[in-house]
GROMACS .gro file of C-alpha atoms in nm:
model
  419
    1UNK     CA    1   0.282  -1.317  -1.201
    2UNK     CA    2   0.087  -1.369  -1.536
    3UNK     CA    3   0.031  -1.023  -1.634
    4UNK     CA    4   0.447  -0.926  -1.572
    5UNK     CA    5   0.613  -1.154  -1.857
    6UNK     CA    6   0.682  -0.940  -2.171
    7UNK     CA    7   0.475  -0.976  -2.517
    8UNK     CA    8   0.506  -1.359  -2.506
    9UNK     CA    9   0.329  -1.329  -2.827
   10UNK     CA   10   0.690  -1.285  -2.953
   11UNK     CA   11   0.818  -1.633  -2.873
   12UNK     CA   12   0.694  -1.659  -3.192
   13UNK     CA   13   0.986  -1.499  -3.374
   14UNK     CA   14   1.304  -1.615  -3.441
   15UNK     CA   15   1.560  -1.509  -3.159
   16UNK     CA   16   1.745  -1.219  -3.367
   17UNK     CA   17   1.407  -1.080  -3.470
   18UNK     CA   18   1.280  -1.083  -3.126
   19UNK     CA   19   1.523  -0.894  -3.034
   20UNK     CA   20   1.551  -0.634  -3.297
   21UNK     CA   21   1.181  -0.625  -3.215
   22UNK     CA   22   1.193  -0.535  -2.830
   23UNK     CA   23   1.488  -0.317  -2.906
   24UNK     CA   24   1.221  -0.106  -3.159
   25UNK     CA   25   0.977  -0.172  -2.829
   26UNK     CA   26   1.214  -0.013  -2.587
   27UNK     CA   27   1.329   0.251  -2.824
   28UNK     CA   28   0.970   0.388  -2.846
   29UNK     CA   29   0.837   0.362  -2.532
   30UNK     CA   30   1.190   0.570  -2.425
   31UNK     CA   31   1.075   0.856  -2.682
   32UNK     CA   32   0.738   0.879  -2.570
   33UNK     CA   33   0.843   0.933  -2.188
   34UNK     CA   34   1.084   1.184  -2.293
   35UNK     CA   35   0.830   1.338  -2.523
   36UNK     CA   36   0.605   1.364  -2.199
   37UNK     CA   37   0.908   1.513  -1.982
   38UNK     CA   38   0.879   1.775  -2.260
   39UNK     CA   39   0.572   1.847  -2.324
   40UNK     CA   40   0.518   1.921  -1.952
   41UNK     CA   41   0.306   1.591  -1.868
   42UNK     CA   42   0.457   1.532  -1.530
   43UNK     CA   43   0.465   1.802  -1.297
   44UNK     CA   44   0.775   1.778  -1.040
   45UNK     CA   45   0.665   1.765  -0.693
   46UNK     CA   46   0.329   1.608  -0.780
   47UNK     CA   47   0.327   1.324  -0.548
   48UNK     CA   48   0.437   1.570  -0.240
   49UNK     CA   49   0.133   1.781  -0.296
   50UNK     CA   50  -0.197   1.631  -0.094
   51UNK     CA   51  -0.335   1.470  -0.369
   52UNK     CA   52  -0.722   1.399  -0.459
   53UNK     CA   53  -0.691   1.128  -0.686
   54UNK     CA   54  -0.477   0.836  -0.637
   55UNK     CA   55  -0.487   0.512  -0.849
   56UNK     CA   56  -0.318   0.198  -0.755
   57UNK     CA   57  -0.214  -0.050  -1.058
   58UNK     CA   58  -0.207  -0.432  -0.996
   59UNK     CA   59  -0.274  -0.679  -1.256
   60UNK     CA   60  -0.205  -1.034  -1.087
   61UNK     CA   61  -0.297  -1.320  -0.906
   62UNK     CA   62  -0.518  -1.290  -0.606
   63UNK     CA   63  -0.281  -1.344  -0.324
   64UNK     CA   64  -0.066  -1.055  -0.507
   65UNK     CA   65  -0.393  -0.802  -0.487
   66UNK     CA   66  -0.462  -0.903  -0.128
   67UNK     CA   67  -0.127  -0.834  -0.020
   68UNK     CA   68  -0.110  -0.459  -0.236
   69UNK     CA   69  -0.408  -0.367  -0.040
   70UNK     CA   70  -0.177  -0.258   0.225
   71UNK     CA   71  -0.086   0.026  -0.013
   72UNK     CA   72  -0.482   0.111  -0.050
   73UNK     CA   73  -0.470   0.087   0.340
   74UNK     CA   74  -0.174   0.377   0.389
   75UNK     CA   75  -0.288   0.615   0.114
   76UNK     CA   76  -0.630   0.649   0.276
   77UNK     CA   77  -0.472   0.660   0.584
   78UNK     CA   78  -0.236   0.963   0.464
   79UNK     CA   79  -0.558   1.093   0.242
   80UNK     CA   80  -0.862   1.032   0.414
   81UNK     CA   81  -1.050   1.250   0.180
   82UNK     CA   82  -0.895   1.118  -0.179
   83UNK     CA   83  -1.067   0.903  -0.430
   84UNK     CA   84  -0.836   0.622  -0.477
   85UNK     CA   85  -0.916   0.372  -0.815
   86UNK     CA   86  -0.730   0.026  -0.842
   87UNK     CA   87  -0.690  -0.112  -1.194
   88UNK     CA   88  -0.677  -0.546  -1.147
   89UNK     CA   89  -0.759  -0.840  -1.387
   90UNK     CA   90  -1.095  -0.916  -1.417
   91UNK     CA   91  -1.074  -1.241  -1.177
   92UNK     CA   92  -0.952  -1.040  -0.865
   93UNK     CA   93  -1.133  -0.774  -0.907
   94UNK     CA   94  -1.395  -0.849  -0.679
   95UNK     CA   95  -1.083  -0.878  -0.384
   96UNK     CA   96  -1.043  -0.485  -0.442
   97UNK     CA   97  -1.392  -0.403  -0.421
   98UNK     CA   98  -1.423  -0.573  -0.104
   99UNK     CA   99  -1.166  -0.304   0.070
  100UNK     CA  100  -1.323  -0.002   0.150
  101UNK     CA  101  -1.038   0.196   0.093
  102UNK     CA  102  -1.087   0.145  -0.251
  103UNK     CA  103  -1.336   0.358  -0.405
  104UNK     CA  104  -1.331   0.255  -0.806
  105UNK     CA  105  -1.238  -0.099  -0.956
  106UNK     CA  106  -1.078  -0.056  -1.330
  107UNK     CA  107  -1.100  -0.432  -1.483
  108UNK     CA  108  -0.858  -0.496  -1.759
  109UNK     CA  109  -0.767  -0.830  -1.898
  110UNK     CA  110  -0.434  -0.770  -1.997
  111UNK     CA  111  -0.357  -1.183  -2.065
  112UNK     CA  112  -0.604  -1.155  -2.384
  113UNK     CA  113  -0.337  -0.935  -2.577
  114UNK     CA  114  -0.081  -1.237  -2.547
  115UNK     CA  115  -0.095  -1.442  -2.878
  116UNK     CA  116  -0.113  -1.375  -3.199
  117UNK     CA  117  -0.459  -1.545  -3.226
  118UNK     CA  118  -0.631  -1.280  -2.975
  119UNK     CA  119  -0.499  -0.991  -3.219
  120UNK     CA  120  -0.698  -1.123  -3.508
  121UNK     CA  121  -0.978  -1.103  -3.282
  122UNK     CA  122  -1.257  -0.806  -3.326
  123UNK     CA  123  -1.310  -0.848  -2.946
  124UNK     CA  124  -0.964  -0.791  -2.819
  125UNK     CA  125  -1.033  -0.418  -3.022
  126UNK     CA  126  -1.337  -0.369  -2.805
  127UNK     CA  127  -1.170  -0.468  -2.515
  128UNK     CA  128  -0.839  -0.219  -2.563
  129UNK     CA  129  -1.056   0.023  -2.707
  130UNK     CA  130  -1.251   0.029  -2.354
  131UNK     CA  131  -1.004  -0.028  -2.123
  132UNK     CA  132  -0.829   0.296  -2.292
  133UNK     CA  133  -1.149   0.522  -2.195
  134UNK     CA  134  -1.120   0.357  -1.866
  135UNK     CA  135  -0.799   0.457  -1.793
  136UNK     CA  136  -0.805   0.790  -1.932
  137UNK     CA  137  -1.176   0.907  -1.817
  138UNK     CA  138  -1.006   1.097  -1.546
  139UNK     CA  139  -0.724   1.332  -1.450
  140UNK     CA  140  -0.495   1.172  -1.178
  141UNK     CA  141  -0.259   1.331  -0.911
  142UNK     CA  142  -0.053   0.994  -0.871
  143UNK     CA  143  -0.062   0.663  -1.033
  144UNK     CA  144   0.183   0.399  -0.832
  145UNK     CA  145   0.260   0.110  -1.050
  146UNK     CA  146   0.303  -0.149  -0.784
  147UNK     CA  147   0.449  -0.454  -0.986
  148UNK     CA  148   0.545  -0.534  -1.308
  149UNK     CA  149   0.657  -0.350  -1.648
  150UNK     CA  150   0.257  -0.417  -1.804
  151UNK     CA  151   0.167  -0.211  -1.516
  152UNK     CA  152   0.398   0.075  -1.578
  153UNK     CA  153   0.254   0.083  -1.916
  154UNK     CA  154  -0.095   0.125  -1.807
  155UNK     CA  155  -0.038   0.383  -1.557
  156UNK     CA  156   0.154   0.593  -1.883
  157UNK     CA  157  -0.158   0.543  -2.067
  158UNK     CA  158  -0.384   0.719  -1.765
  159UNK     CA  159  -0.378   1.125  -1.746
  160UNK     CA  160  -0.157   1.104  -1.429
  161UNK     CA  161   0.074   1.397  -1.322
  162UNK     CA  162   0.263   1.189  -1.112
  163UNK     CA  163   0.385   0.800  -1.216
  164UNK     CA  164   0.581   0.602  -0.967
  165UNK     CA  165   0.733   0.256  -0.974
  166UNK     CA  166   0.995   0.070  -0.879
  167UNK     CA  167   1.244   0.076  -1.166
  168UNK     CA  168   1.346  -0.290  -1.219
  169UNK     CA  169   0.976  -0.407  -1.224
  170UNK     CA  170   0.864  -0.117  -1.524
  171UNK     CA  171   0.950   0.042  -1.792
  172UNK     CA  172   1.153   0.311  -1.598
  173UNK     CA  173   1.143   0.573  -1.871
  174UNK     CA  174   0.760   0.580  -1.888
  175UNK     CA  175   0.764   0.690  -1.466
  176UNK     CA  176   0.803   0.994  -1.396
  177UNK     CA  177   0.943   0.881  -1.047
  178UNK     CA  178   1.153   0.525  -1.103
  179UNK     CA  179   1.244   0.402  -0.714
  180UNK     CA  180   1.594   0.257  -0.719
  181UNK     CA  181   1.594  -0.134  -0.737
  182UNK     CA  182   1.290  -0.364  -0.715
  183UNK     CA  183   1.158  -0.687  -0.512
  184UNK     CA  184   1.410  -0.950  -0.686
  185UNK     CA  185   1.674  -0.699  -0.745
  186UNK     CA  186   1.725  -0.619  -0.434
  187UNK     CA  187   1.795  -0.967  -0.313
  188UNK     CA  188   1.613  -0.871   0.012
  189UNK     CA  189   1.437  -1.183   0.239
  190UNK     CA  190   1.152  -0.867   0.253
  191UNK     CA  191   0.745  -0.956   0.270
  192UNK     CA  192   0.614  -0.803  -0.031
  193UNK     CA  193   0.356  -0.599   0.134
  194UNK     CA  194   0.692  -0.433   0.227
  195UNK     CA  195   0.756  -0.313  -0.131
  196UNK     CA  196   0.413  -0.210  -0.163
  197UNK     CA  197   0.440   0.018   0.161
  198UNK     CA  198   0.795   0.185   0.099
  199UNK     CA  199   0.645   0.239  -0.283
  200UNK     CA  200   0.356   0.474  -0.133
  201UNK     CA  201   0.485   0.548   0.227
  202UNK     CA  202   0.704   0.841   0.164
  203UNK     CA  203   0.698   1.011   0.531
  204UNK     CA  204   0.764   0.845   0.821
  205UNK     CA  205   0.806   0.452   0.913
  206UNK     CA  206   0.402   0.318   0.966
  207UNK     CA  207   0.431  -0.033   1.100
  208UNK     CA  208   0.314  -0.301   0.891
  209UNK     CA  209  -0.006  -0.400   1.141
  210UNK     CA  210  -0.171  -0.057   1.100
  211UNK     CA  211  -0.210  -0.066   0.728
  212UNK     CA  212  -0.396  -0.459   0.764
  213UNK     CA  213  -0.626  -0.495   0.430
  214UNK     CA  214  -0.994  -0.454   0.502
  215UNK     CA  215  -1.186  -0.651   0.376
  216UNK     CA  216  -1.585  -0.668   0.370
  217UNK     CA  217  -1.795  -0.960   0.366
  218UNK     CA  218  -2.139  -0.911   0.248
  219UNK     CA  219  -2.416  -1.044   0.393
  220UNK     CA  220  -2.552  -1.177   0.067
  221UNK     CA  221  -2.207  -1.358   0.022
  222UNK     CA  222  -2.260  -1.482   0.334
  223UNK     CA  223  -2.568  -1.662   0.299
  224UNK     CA  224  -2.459  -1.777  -0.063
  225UNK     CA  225  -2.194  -1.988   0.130
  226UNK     CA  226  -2.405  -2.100   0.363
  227UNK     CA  227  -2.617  -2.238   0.086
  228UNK     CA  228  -2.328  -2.397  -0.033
  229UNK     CA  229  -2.181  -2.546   0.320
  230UNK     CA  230  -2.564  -2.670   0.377
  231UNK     CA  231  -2.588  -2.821  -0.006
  232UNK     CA  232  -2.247  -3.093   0.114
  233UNK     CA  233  -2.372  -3.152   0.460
  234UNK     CA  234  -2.171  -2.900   0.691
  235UNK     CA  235  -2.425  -2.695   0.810
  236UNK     CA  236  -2.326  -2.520   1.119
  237UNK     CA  237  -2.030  -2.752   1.205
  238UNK     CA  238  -1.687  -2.657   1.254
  239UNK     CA  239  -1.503  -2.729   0.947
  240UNK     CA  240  -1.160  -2.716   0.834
  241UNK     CA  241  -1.099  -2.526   0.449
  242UNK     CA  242  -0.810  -2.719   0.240
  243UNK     CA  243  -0.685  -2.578  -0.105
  244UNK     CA  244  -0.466  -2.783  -0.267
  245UNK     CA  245  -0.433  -2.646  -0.613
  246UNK     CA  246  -0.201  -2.359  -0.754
  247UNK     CA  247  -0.269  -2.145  -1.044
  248UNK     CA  248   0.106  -2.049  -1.066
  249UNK     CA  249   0.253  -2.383  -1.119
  250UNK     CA  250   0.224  -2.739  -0.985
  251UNK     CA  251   0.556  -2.730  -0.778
  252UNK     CA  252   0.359  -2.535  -0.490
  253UNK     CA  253   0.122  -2.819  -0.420
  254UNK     CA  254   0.088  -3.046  -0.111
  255UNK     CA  255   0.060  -3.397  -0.260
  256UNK     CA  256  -0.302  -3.476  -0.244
  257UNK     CA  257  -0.241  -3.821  -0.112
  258UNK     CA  258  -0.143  -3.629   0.206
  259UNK     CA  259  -0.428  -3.375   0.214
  260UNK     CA  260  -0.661  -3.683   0.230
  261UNK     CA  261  -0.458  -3.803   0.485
  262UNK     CA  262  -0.532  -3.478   0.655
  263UNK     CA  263  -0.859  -3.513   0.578
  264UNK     CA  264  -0.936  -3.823   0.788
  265UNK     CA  265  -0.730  -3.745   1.104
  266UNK     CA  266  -0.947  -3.440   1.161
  267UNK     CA  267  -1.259  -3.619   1.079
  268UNK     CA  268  -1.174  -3.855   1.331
  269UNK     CA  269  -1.178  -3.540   1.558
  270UNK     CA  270  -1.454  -3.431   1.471
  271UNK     CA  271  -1.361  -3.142   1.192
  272UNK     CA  272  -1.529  -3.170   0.900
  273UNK     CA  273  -1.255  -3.053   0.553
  274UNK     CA  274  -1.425  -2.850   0.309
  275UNK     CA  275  -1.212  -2.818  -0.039
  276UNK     CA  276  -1.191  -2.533  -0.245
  277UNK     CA  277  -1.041  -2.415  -0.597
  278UNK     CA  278  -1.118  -2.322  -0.945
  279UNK     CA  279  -1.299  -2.508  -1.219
  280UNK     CA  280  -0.936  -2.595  -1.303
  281UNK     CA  281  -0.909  -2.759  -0.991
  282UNK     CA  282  -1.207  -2.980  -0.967
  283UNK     CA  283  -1.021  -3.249  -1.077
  284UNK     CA  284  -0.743  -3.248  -0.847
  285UNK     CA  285  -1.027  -3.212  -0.521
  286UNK     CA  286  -1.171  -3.479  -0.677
  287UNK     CA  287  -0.877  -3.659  -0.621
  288UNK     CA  288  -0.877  -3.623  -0.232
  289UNK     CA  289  -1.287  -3.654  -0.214
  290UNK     CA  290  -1.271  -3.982  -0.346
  291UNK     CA  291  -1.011  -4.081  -0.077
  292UNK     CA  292  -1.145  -3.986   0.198
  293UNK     CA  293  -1.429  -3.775   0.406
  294UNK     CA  294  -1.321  -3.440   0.244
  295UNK     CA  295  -1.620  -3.244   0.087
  296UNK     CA  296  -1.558  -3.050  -0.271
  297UNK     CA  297  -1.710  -2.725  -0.368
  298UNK     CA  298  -1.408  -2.661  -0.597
  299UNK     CA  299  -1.536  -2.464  -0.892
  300UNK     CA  300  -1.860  -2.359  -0.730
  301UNK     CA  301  -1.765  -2.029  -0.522
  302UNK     CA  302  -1.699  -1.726  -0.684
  303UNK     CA  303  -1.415  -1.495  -0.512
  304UNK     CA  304  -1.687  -1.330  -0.253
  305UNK     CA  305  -1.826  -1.695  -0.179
  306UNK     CA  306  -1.523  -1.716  -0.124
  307UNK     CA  307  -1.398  -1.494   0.120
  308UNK     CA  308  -1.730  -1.553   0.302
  309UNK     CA  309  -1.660  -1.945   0.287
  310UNK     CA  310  -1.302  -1.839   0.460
  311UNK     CA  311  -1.424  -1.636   0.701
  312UNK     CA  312  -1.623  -1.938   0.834
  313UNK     CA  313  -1.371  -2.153   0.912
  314UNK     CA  314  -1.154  -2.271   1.179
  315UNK     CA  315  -0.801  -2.291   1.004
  316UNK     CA  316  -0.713  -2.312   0.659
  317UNK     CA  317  -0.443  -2.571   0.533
  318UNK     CA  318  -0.296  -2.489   0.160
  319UNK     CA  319   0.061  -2.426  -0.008
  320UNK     CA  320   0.153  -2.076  -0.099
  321UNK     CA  321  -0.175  -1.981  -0.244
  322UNK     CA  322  -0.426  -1.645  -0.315
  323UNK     CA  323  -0.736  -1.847  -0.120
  324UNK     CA  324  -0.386  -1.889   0.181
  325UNK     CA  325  -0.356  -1.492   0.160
  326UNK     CA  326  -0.700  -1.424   0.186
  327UNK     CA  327  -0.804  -1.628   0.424
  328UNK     CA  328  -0.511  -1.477   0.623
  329UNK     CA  329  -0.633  -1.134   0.541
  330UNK     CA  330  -0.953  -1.197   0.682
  331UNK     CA  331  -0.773  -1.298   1.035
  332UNK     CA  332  -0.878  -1.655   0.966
  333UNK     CA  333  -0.582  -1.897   1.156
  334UNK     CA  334  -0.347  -2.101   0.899
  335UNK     CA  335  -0.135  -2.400   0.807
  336UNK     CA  336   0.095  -2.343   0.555
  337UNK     CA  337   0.353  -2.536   0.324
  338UNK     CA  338   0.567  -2.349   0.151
  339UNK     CA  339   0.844  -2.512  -0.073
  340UNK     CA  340   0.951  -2.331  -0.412
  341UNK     CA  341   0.828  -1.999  -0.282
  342UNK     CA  342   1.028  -1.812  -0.017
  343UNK     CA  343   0.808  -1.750   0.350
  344UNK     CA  344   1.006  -1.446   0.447
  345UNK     CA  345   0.863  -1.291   0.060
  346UNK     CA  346   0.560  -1.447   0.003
  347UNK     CA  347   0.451  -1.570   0.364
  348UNK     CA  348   0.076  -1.557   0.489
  349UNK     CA  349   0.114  -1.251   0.733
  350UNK     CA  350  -0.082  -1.277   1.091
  351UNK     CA  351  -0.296  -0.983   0.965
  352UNK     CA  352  -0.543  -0.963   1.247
  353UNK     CA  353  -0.273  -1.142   1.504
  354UNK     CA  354  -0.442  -1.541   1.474
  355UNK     CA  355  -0.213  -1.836   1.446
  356UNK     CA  356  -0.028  -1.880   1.136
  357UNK     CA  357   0.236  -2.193   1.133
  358UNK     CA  358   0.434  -2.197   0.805
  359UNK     CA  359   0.553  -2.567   0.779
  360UNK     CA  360   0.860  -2.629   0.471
  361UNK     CA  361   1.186  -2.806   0.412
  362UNK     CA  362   1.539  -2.609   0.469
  363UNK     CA  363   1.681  -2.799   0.120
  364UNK     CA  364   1.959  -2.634  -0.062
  365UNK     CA  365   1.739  -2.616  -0.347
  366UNK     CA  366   1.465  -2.460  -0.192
  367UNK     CA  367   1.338  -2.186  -0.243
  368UNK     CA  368   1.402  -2.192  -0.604
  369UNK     CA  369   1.136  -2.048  -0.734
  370UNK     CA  370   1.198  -1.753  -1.054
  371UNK     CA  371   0.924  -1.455  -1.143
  372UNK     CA  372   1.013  -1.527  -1.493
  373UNK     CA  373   0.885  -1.857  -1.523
  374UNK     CA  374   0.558  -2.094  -1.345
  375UNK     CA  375   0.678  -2.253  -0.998
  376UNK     CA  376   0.782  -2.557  -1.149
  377UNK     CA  377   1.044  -2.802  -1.000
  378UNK     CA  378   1.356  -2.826  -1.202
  379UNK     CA  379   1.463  -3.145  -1.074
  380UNK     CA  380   1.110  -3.289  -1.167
  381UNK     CA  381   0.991  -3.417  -0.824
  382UNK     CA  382   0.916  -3.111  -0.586
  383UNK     CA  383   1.042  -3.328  -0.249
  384UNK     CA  384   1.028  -2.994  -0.101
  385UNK     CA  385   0.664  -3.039  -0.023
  386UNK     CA  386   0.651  -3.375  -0.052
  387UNK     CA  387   0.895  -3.427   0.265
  388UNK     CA  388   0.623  -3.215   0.448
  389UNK     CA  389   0.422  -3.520   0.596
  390UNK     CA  390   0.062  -3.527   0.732
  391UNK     CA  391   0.193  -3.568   1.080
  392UNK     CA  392   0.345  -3.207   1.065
  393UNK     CA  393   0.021  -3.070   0.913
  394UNK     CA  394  -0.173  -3.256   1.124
  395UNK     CA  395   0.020  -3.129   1.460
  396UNK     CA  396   0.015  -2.790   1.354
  397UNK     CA  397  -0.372  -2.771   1.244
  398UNK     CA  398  -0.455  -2.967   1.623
  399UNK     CA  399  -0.266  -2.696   1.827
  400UNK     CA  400  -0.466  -2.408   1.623
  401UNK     CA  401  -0.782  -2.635   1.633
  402UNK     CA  402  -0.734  -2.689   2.004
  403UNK     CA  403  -0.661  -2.317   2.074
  404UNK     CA  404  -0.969  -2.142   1.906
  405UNK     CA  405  -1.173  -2.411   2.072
  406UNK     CA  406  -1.273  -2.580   1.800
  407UNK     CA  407  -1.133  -2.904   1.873
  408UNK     CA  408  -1.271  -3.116   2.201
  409UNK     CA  409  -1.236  -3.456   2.107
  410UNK     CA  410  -0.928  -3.709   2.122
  411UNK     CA  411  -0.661  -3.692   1.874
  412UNK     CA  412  -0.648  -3.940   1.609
  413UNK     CA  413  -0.380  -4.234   1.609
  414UNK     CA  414  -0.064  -4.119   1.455
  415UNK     CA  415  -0.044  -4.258   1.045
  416UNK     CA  416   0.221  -4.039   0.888
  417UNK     CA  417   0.297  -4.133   0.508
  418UNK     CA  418   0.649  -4.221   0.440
  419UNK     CA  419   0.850  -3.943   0.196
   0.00000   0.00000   0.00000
């Protein structure tokens, strides 16, 4: 998760400095939580009390947000009547605000304190000298720092009387709660939205189903991506959503080659593919447009365009992916390939109970992927996905297709691509 690696501005440094320097970092932030034990900041028994002001800390990627609205879910479940904020990056911001359990959106760009070059910056000053208003405009009951040690550090810069966090994803000294362990510390095959829920569930088991993320769909989102679905020619036609990319490292792709493979077997059917992603993206939908009948609007929907775009279609096929988790959010039905990443952690969940078919490769080297570091393959060739073949996707996306009704027609001729 981007916003979870410490200062990598001190990469910098040789290795015995860096270390005298993060050994100065941990000393400090150990003195000021035990200068806040004694000054009276926390109050014990806080986070028992019904509180009136939650706030929820997240700052990563997209799928991560989607899948911590589960905790937004059970605190408004357990208090209706509370105002619960959620402090994200800028770029999934607009995920929180479309929960209605979420009443306030804090937007704080944590990534732009990273290098040397944005501290010599006069914006990165406005920026920290904002987000600290932000966080301290009001006085909390609870802040839960849901992942990673940045986050425990914002939630002790917030007037909270109550900090909680798992201890090996903070700094445990700045909580005034620290829950034992932590998602990779436990070694736990556990879906994440787990770790969210036992994090803010303290009474009581709630089944997982109940506390779904809601999400809302404008209507003014909605007719943005119609624009866009009428600007490539889908109009009202039943149409399949494909994202190949990955912000979080290239080892999580389906090859492209096979996604415009994909592409053609369900235009044969009648399906039309729509491809989505970033601006950082475009290149690599270009890719699979110019192979086959696959239309692009990669770089030209916004996160609400979207979620509206999502909600539209008829299955979505991508690799382990924030577009994948909220599409699957939205109940929207979904193929998945999942190689470097581990299902049983980071799995698209059957939120709303539609098909969900996670396709991958039992290797001994798989899953592989490490927090610390961008889900790239160590060996250099991620056959983990690659073994996946178009005839897998193909057969999964045709019994979803053919379930929901959106399929009529024949199947296409069988043309699998060779590992």
């Amino acid at each position: 998760m981007v916003a979870s690696t410490d200062w990598n501005m001190l990469r910098i440094l040789r290795p015995a400095t860096r270390r005298l320097v993060l050994a100065l970092l941990y000393a400090a932030l150990f003195m000021a939580g035990a200068a806040s034990r004694m000054l009276g900041r926390f109050e014990s028994g806080a986070s028992r009390e019904a509180p009136s002001r939650i706030r929820l800390i997240r700052v990563d990627l997209l799928g991560d947000v989607v899948m911590s609205l589960v905790g937004a879910r059970l605190i408004k479940h357990r208090f209706p009547k509370a105002h619960l904020s959620m402090v994200t990056l800028p770029q999934t911001a607009p995920v929180a605000r479309m929960s209605p359990d979420v009443d306030q959106v804090i937007e704080i760009d944590t990534n732009r304190i990273r290098s040397v070059r944005a501290w010599l910056r006069r914006e990165t000053y406005v920026d920290l000298s904002r987000a600290w208003h932000d966080l301290r405009r009001e006085r909390l009951d609870i802040t839960y720092s849901l992942y990673g040690r940045t986050a425990s550090l914002l939630s002790f810069l917030g007037r909270s009387r109550a900090l909680v966090g798992y201890a090996d994803e903070a700094y445990p000294q700045l909580l005034s709660r620290a829950v034992r362990h932590g998602r990779w510390s436990l070694r736990r095959r556990q879906p994440d939205t787990e770790f969210t829920r036992r994090l803010v569930a303290e009474d009581g088991e709630l089944s997982i189903e109940d506390h779904a993320p809601s999400l809302t769909v404008t209507p003014e989102a909605r007719a943005r991506a119609s624009g866009l679905l009428g600007r490539i020619g889908i109009g009202n036609s039943v149409f399949a959503v494909f994202h190949p990319g990955s912000s979080y490292g290239d080892a999580k792709r389906w090859p492209a080659q096979h996604f415009a493979e994909l592409a053609v077997r369900l235009e044969a059917d009648g399906i039309k593919t729509v491809l989505v992603g970033s601006r950082a993206e475009q290149s690599l939908a270009a890719q699979i447009e110019n192979t086959s009948p696959a239309r692009s609007l990669a770089g030209h929907t916004d996160i609400e365009e979207l979620a509206a775009l999502l909600s539209r279609a008829s299955v979505v096929v991508s690799g382990d992916s924030g577009p994948l988790h909220l599409a699957t959010a939205l109940g929207i039905p979904a193929v998945a390939v999942y190689g470097p990443t581990d299902p049983s952690i980071n799995g698209p969940i059957a939120w709303k109970g539609q098909a969900v078919t996670v396709l991958r490769r039992d290797l001994a080297c798989s899953p592989c992927y490490s927090v610390r570091v961008r889900a790239g393959c160590p060996l250099r060739d991620p056959i983990c996905m690659r073994l996946v073949s178009p005839d897998e996707v193909y057969s999964a996306a045709r019994a979803i297709l053919q379930g929901n009704g959106a399929m009529t027609g024949r199947s296409s001729p069988c043309t699998s691509a060779s590992p």
